């Protein structure tokens, strides 16, 4: 029996989750606005309070206990709510809005490529699911089945889709008759269920998740191959341009590719805080394997002979959100890149009783101005919350930019802006309040700052990741890189046997390293050594090796002739990127 656990959250005081900063204020411990006004030092007082309150937000540090930190961030920033089925989470509006930004971008882009959306049933019969034994083999244990309706057993159990090849391809077989029906390009936005047994992590590994799955069929093999890469490029853009997370594009090894197809391409991300890689999204060439299994044939142009189309499939999931949280979040909570942030700017008034200046009115004008500049902005005019409480809450929730307006700002025609990514504060001089309403330079200026935040978040994440990729040519430095939670780029023979050897040997080496630490050097550090096997993340494309600048230009395509595999005696054929992954 599964116990309705909160997935490793037992240690968290969940019932206290509403009680970050706000409580001290709600309980009336402080009356900051009034006393501060009397002294004319609102901002100093506010600052002090923010510091106190911040400690009540996320109560552990990202660098000290990454998984506790992550669990707290996703809950306290209101991205997820826990659920009483292990591995299932409620996606709250704040996270769903991020997903909608990804959907909006990707959906528009695939439509430009001529892809059409459709929706297929969530259930699949056992017979259909089994049509495809080869690829199911490794996955069968993860398939969830419905066996009853009410109290009576179903005649035949039906599976809940873990992916939809077996649901979509029988329909495609009916719809594809002649070469005129090709290419056929379908996509569905849906949920899928995979009954994972590994430790669940919100967004990253959950038993139900949202995704898109694209399924396409071409007469022309090279057009199919081209699409695999076009889609992969869109996945890169989701990560790099929307989420400000750098990824590496490449092709999966034989061991890691989707078994039902010909080859798998991937975008791989990295979480510096714990040294784990994470598969971002995959785009597969299926060749004609599925067409053969599901009887997808069409009549050729000239001969009228029966031909099989070339198929692709590709998918990207709500995991994207988790990766962005892990990469950008800090000790204060979430840090959202402006392009996907549900709110890009929050305006917080510093209201001081009896002050002559009309702070609220100014805030409203600023808010309207930014709305008209198509920015996602909120004027946080809740009277029952102090400015410090609001600062704290919006920082926790990752809003990229805060605008503060106080009475002195109104007098001096300035506003204070605070960037969430760098926590940097500065004031901006405005020309005239009266002219503001008719002038859109303010909107443009804020939009420019948001662009700058987006850009610098990506640059910072890239620099952090790049510093953690090591190019190594033999076992010792390879293991050193892995133990130090880096990714390793190596010359590799590309043999499955060798990858298996590396897995096992790296596991043994980590265990003995851990034991040595525990017994001799530093017992406390032993617990922080990552366990688990090392695998190939991908064999990066030449274009990616060029971007990374880790190997000589002459070796972008492949290691120089004569180079040896870092792990065995064979000749090196490819560059491979290795790491521990989610
Ligand atoms: C789990 C249970 C049953 C992954 C599974 O990547 C089947 C599967 O086929 C399974 N987990 N896969 C591979 C999915 C391949 C492919 N499907 C379309 C994608 C992208 C979207």
XYZ file of N, CA and C in Angstrom, residues 412-545:
402
model
N 10.121 64.373 -5.745
C 11.318 64.554 -6.569
C 11.168 63.951 -7.967
N 9.948 63.483 -8.259
C 9.680 62.865 -9.575
C 10.646 61.713 -9.886
N 10.849 60.895 -8.886
C 11.682 59.712 -9.105
C 10.884 58.476 -8.698
N 11.373 57.321 -9.112
C 10.861 56.065 -8.578
C 12.072 55.194 -8.268
N 11.869 54.245 -7.365
C 12.961 53.307 -7.077
C 12.627 51.981 -7.750
N 13.612 51.403 -8.440
C 13.371 50.075 -9.013
C 14.346 49.077 -8.386
N 13.832 47.874 -8.149
C 14.659 46.824 -7.549
C 14.599 45.592 -8.435
N 15.751 45.156 -8.926
C 15.830 43.965 -9.781
C 15.863 42.718 -8.914
N 15.057 41.743 -9.256
C 15.034 40.499 -8.493
C 16.287 39.669 -8.737
N 16.809 39.694 -9.960
C 17.939 38.798 -10.260
C 19.205 39.214 -9.514
N 19.476 40.514 -9.470
C 20.709 40.974 -8.812
C 20.418 41.605 -7.454
N 19.141 41.826 -7.134
C 18.697 42.513 -5.914
C 19.210 43.961 -5.879
N 19.570 44.459 -7.040
C 20.130 45.802 -7.134
C 18.990 46.824 -7.159
N 19.196 47.916 -6.433
C 18.184 48.970 -6.363
C 18.757 50.244 -6.945
N 17.938 50.956 -7.722
C 18.389 52.286 -8.118
C 17.180 53.168 -8.384
N 17.414 54.461 -8.455
C 16.241 55.290 -8.735
C 16.300 55.812 -10.158
N 15.118 56.032 -10.672
C 14.978 56.524 -12.035
C 14.321 57.889 -11.966
N 14.855 58.810 -12.686
C 14.292 60.151 -12.737
C 13.225 60.194 -13.830
N 12.034 60.628 -13.455
C 10.989 60.782 -14.468
C 10.864 62.261 -14.811
N 10.378 62.496 -16.019
C 10.330 63.892 -16.454
C 9.211 64.652 -15.742
N 8.017 64.172 -15.887
C 6.900 64.913 -15.333
C 5.728 63.967 -15.105
N 5.141 63.997 -13.950
C 3.992 63.111 -13.697
C 2.862 63.384 -14.677
N 2.642 64.654 -14.944
C 1.508 65.002 -15.804
C 1.715 64.526 -17.226
N 2.972 64.589 -17.652
C 3.261 64.188 -19.031
C 3.285 62.667 -19.158
N 3.445 61.990 -18.048
C 3.650 60.541 -18.058
C 2.551 59.793 -18.799
N 1.330 60.220 -18.546
C 0.191 59.516 -19.100
C 0.238 59.463 -20.628
N 0.755 60.524 -21.206
C 0.766 60.599 -22.664
C 2.100 60.157 -23.276
N 3.036 59.780 -22.408
C 4.401 59.548 -22.893
C 4.755 58.078 -22.747
N 5.213 57.431 -23.840
C 5.504 56.015 -23.644
C 6.986 55.693 -23.467
N 7.785 56.702 -23.224
C 9.208 56.416 -23.019
C 9.429 55.655 -21.705
N 8.553 55.887 -20.720
C 8.682 55.169 -19.447
C 8.486 53.659 -19.662
N 7.437 53.310 -20.401
C 7.178 51.903 -20.725
C 8.352 51.286 -21.448
N 8.918 52.038 -22.379
C 10.063 51.522 -23.146
C 11.267 51.311 -22.245
N 11.455 52.237 -21.314
C 12.611 52.123 -20.424
C 12.494 50.877 -19.534
N 11.295 50.660 -19.000
C 11.096 49.479 -18.148
C 11.233 48.200 -18.988
N 10.696 48.219 -20.195
C 10.815 47.047 -21.070
C 12.288 46.742 -21.341
N 13.069 47.800 -21.477
C 14.502 47.617 -21.733
C 15.193 46.980 -20.520
N 14.791 47.422 -19.357
C 15.375 46.831 -18.137
C 14.997 45.350 -18.046
N 13.755 45.028 -18.394
C 13.337 43.623 -18.361
C 14.150 42.789 -19.356
N 14.385 43.357 -20.532
C 15.223 42.656 -21.522
C 16.616 42.416 -20.969
N 17.089 43.425 -20.267
C 18.423 43.319 -19.690
C 18.470 42.235 -18.613
N 17.408 42.144 -17.828
C 17.334 41.090 -16.801
C 17.336 39.719 -17.473
N 16.521 39.597 -18.515
C 16.444 38.322 -19.244
C 17.832 37.920 -19.734
N 18.509 38.887 -20.337
C 19.814 38.634 -20.920
C 20.832 38.289 -19.839
N 20.825 39.052 -18.768
C 21.873 38.798 -17.781
C 21.597 37.517 -16.989
N 20.321 37.124 -16.869
C 20.045 35.827 -16.228
C 20.620 34.693 -17.071
N 20.470 34.814 -18.396
C 21.014 33.772 -19.268
C 22.538 33.755 -19.221
N 23.126 34.944 -19.225
C 24.590 35.011 -19.214
C 25.173 34.455 -17.919
N 24.510 34.796 -16.835
C 24.979 34.306 -15.543
C 24.861 32.777 -15.461
N 23.716 32.268 -15.907
C 23.510 30.813 -15.875
C 24.501 30.116 -16.811
N 24.777 30.739 -17.945
C 25.720 30.132 -18.896
C 27.125 30.088 -18.316
N 27.524 31.210 -17.696
C 28.870 31.270 -17.120
C 29.014 30.222 -16.012
N 27.975 30.101 -15.199
C 28.013 29.121 -14.107
C 28.110 27.698 -14.656
N 27.335 27.427 -15.680
C 27.370 26.088 -16.270
C 28.702 25.824 -16.957
N 29.151 26.795 -17.749
C 30.397 26.586 -18.500
C 31.578 26.300 -17.576
N 31.548 26.962 -16.416
C 32.637 26.751 -15.464
C 32.618 25.328 -14.910
N 31.535 24.619 -15.175
C 31.400 23.279 -14.617
C 31.451 22.197 -15.689
N 31.918 22.526 -16.862
C 32.117 21.490 -17.884
C 33.620 21.318 -18.069
N 34.096 20.102 -17.898
C 35.535 19.854 -18.046
C 35.781 18.925 -19.219
N 36.742 19.317 -20.009
C 37.145 18.451 -21.111
C 38.260 17.547 -20.595
N 38.027 16.245 -20.537
C 39.000 15.315 -19.958
C 39.237 14.139 -20.904
N 40.455 13.586 -20.859
C 40.815 12.568 -21.848
C 41.157 11.222 -21.221
N 41.117 11.133 -19.885
C 41.396 9.837 -19.260
C 40.567 9.668 -17.980
N 40.652 8.465 -17.401
C 39.737 8.113 -16.318
C 39.871 8.985 -15.061
N 41.112 9.173 -14.605
C 41.311 9.901 -13.331
C 40.665 11.290 -13.340
N 41.034 12.139 -14.288
C 40.398 13.466 -14.307
C 38.901 13.391 -14.586
N 38.480 12.337 -15.270
C 37.042 12.139 -15.507
C 36.324 11.966 -14.170
N 36.827 11.048 -13.343
C 36.198 10.791 -12.045
C 36.287 12.012 -11.136
N 37.409 12.716 -11.240
C 37.571 13.927 -10.430
C 36.468 14.937 -10.801
N 36.259 15.120 -12.102
C 35.218 16.042 -12.567
C 33.848 15.610 -12.037
N 33.574 14.320 -12.128
C 32.267 13.814 -11.701
C 32.086 14.006 -10.192
N 33.127 13.678 -9.436
C 33.046 13.826 -7.976
C 32.872 15.291 -7.594
N 33.486 16.157 -8.365
C 33.330 17.589 -8.099
C 32.075 18.165 -8.754
N 31.166 17.277 -9.097
C 29.848 17.661 -9.611
C 29.895 18.480 -10.891
N 30.828 18.093 -11.748
C 30.901 18.753 -13.050
C 30.386 17.813 -14.125
N 30.220 18.366 -15.328
C 29.973 17.541 -16.494
C 31.333 17.265 -17.126
N 31.466 16.120 -17.772
C 32.736 15.803 -18.421
C 32.516 15.612 -19.912
N 33.320 16.316 -20.681
C 33.306 16.146 -22.137
C 34.533 15.319 -22.490
N 34.306 14.199 -23.179
C 35.424 13.270 -23.405
C 35.457 12.767 -24.842
N 36.648 12.411 -25.310
C 36.715 11.619 -26.540
C 36.207 10.212 -26.197
N 35.348 9.667 -27.072
C 34.681 8.406 -26.717
C 34.576 7.472 -27.914
N 34.661 6.174 -27.608
C 34.573 5.161 -28.661
C 33.148 4.961 -29.159
N 32.163 5.465 -28.359
C 30.744 5.363 -28.711
C 30.212 3.931 -28.704
N 30.854 3.040 -27.952
C 30.376 1.657 -27.847
C 29.482 1.503 -26.618
N 28.380 0.775 -26.788
C 27.437 0.566 -25.681
C 28.091 -0.154 -24.504
N 28.927 -1.138 -24.841
C 29.669 -1.854 -23.803
C 30.484 -0.924 -22.929
N 31.155 -0.018 -23.590
C 32.008 0.931 -22.889
C 31.154 1.814 -21.979
N 29.995 2.261 -22.472
C 29.130 3.097 -21.633
C 28.695 2.330 -20.392
N 28.404 1.048 -20.568
C 28.018 0.198 -19.427
C 29.166 0.079 -18.422
N 30.374 -0.102 -18.955
C 31.567 -0.172 -18.093
C 31.755 1.118 -17.302
N 31.564 2.233 -17.992
C 31.747 3.533 -17.332
C 30.733 3.691 -16.206
N 29.501 3.282 -16.481
C 28.459 3.310 -15.442
C 28.906 2.583 -14.193
N 29.337 1.336 -14.413
C 29.674 0.498 -13.262
C 30.918 0.994 -12.540
N 31.919 1.304 -13.342
C 33.172 1.737 -12.729
C 32.992 3.061 -11.973
N 32.200 3.946 -12.534
C 32.000 5.240 -11.864
C 31.223 5.057 -10.568
N 30.313 4.094 -10.563
C 29.542 3.814 -9.357
C 30.480 3.280 -8.262
N 31.316 2.306 -8.648
C 32.280 1.751 -7.672
C 33.215 2.844 -7.158
N 33.731 3.639 -8.087
C 34.675 4.676 -7.689
C 34.037 5.697 -6.733
N 32.769 6.035 -6.976
C 32.106 6.997 -6.078
C 31.938 6.382 -4.697
N 31.577 5.109 -4.679
C 31.393 4.438 -3.387
C 32.713 4.413 -2.624
N 33.800 4.047 -3.300
C 35.067 3.976 -2.544
C 35.556 5.363 -2.145
N 35.288 6.334 -2.986
C 35.655 7.710 -2.621
C 34.904 8.137 -1.364
N 33.623 7.813 -1.350
C 32.779 8.149 -0.210
C 33.289 7.466 1.062
N 33.637 6.179 0.914
C 34.134 5.432 2.080
C 35.429 6.013 2.601
N 36.293 6.392 1.651
C 37.571 6.966 2.071
C 37.342 8.261 2.859
N 36.435 9.085 2.360
C 36.119 10.326 3.075
C 35.580 10.017 4.465
N 34.668 9.064 4.510
C 34.004 8.736 5.770
C 35.005 8.210 6.802
N 35.934 7.393 6.340
C 36.858 6.761 7.275
C 38.048 7.619 7.637
N 38.513 8.394 6.686
C 39.789 9.062 6.927
C 39.705 10.580 6.903
N 39.277 11.102 5.790
C 39.504 12.517 5.555
C 38.483 13.435 6.235
N 37.230 13.286 5.833
C 36.234 14.268 6.244
C 34.865 13.598 6.326
N 34.554 12.985 7.467
C 33.312 12.221 7.586
C 32.075 13.033 7.211
N 32.053 14.315 7.547
C 30.871 15.123 7.245
C 30.661 15.269 5.744
N 31.789 15.403 5.033
C 31.695 15.608 3.592
C 31.227 14.353 2.874
N 31.424 13.205 3.502
C 31.055 11.943 2.846
C 29.582 11.923 2.471
N 28.749 12.511 3.326
C 27.312 12.518 3.059
C 26.931 13.391 1.881
N 27.803 14.297 1.526
C 27.450 15.203 0.439
C 27.892 14.688 -0.931
N 28.579 13.541 -0.934
C 29.018 12.975 -2.218
C 27.802 12.433 -2.955
N 27.630 12.849 -4.189
C 26.504 12.362 -4.979
C 26.707 10.891 -5.303
N 25.621 10.150 -5.244
C 25.732 8.752 -5.637
C 25.019 8.587 -6.974
N 24.958 7.369 -7.447
C 24.262 7.132 -8.705
C 25.241 7.074 -9.850
N 24.782 6.422 -10.896
C 25.682 6.165 -12.008
C 25.842 7.389 -12.893
N 26.906 7.353 -13.623
C 27.173 8.384 -14.619
C 26.729 7.838 -15.974
N 26.126 8.677 -16.788
C 25.778 8.222 -18.134
C 26.075 9.307 -19.152
N 25.963 8.949 -20.410
C 26.134 9.985 -21.418
C 24.850 10.794 -21.449
N 25.010 12.107 -21.527
C 23.847 12.977 -21.682
C 23.548 13.106 -23.163
N 24.609 13.321 -23.919
C 24.478 13.356 -25.370
C 25.862 13.420 -25.990
N 25.885 13.258 -27.295
C 27.099 13.539 -28.060
C 26.819 14.882 -28.734
N 27.412 15.952 -28.193
C 27.046 17.294 -28.646
C 27.317 17.500 -30.138
N 26.436 18.263 -30.773
C 26.639 18.618 -32.174
C 27.874 19.513 -32.303
N 28.466 19.495 -33.499
C 29.649 20.329 -33.750
C 29.369 21.792 -33.419
N 28.156 22.241 -33.770
C 27.794 23.645 -33.512
C 27.844 23.953 -32.011
N 27.542 22.958 -31.197
C 27.554 23.156 -29.747
C 28.978 23.179 -29.215
N 29.837 22.347 -29.805
C 31.239 22.354 -29.384
C 31.867 23.698 -29.753
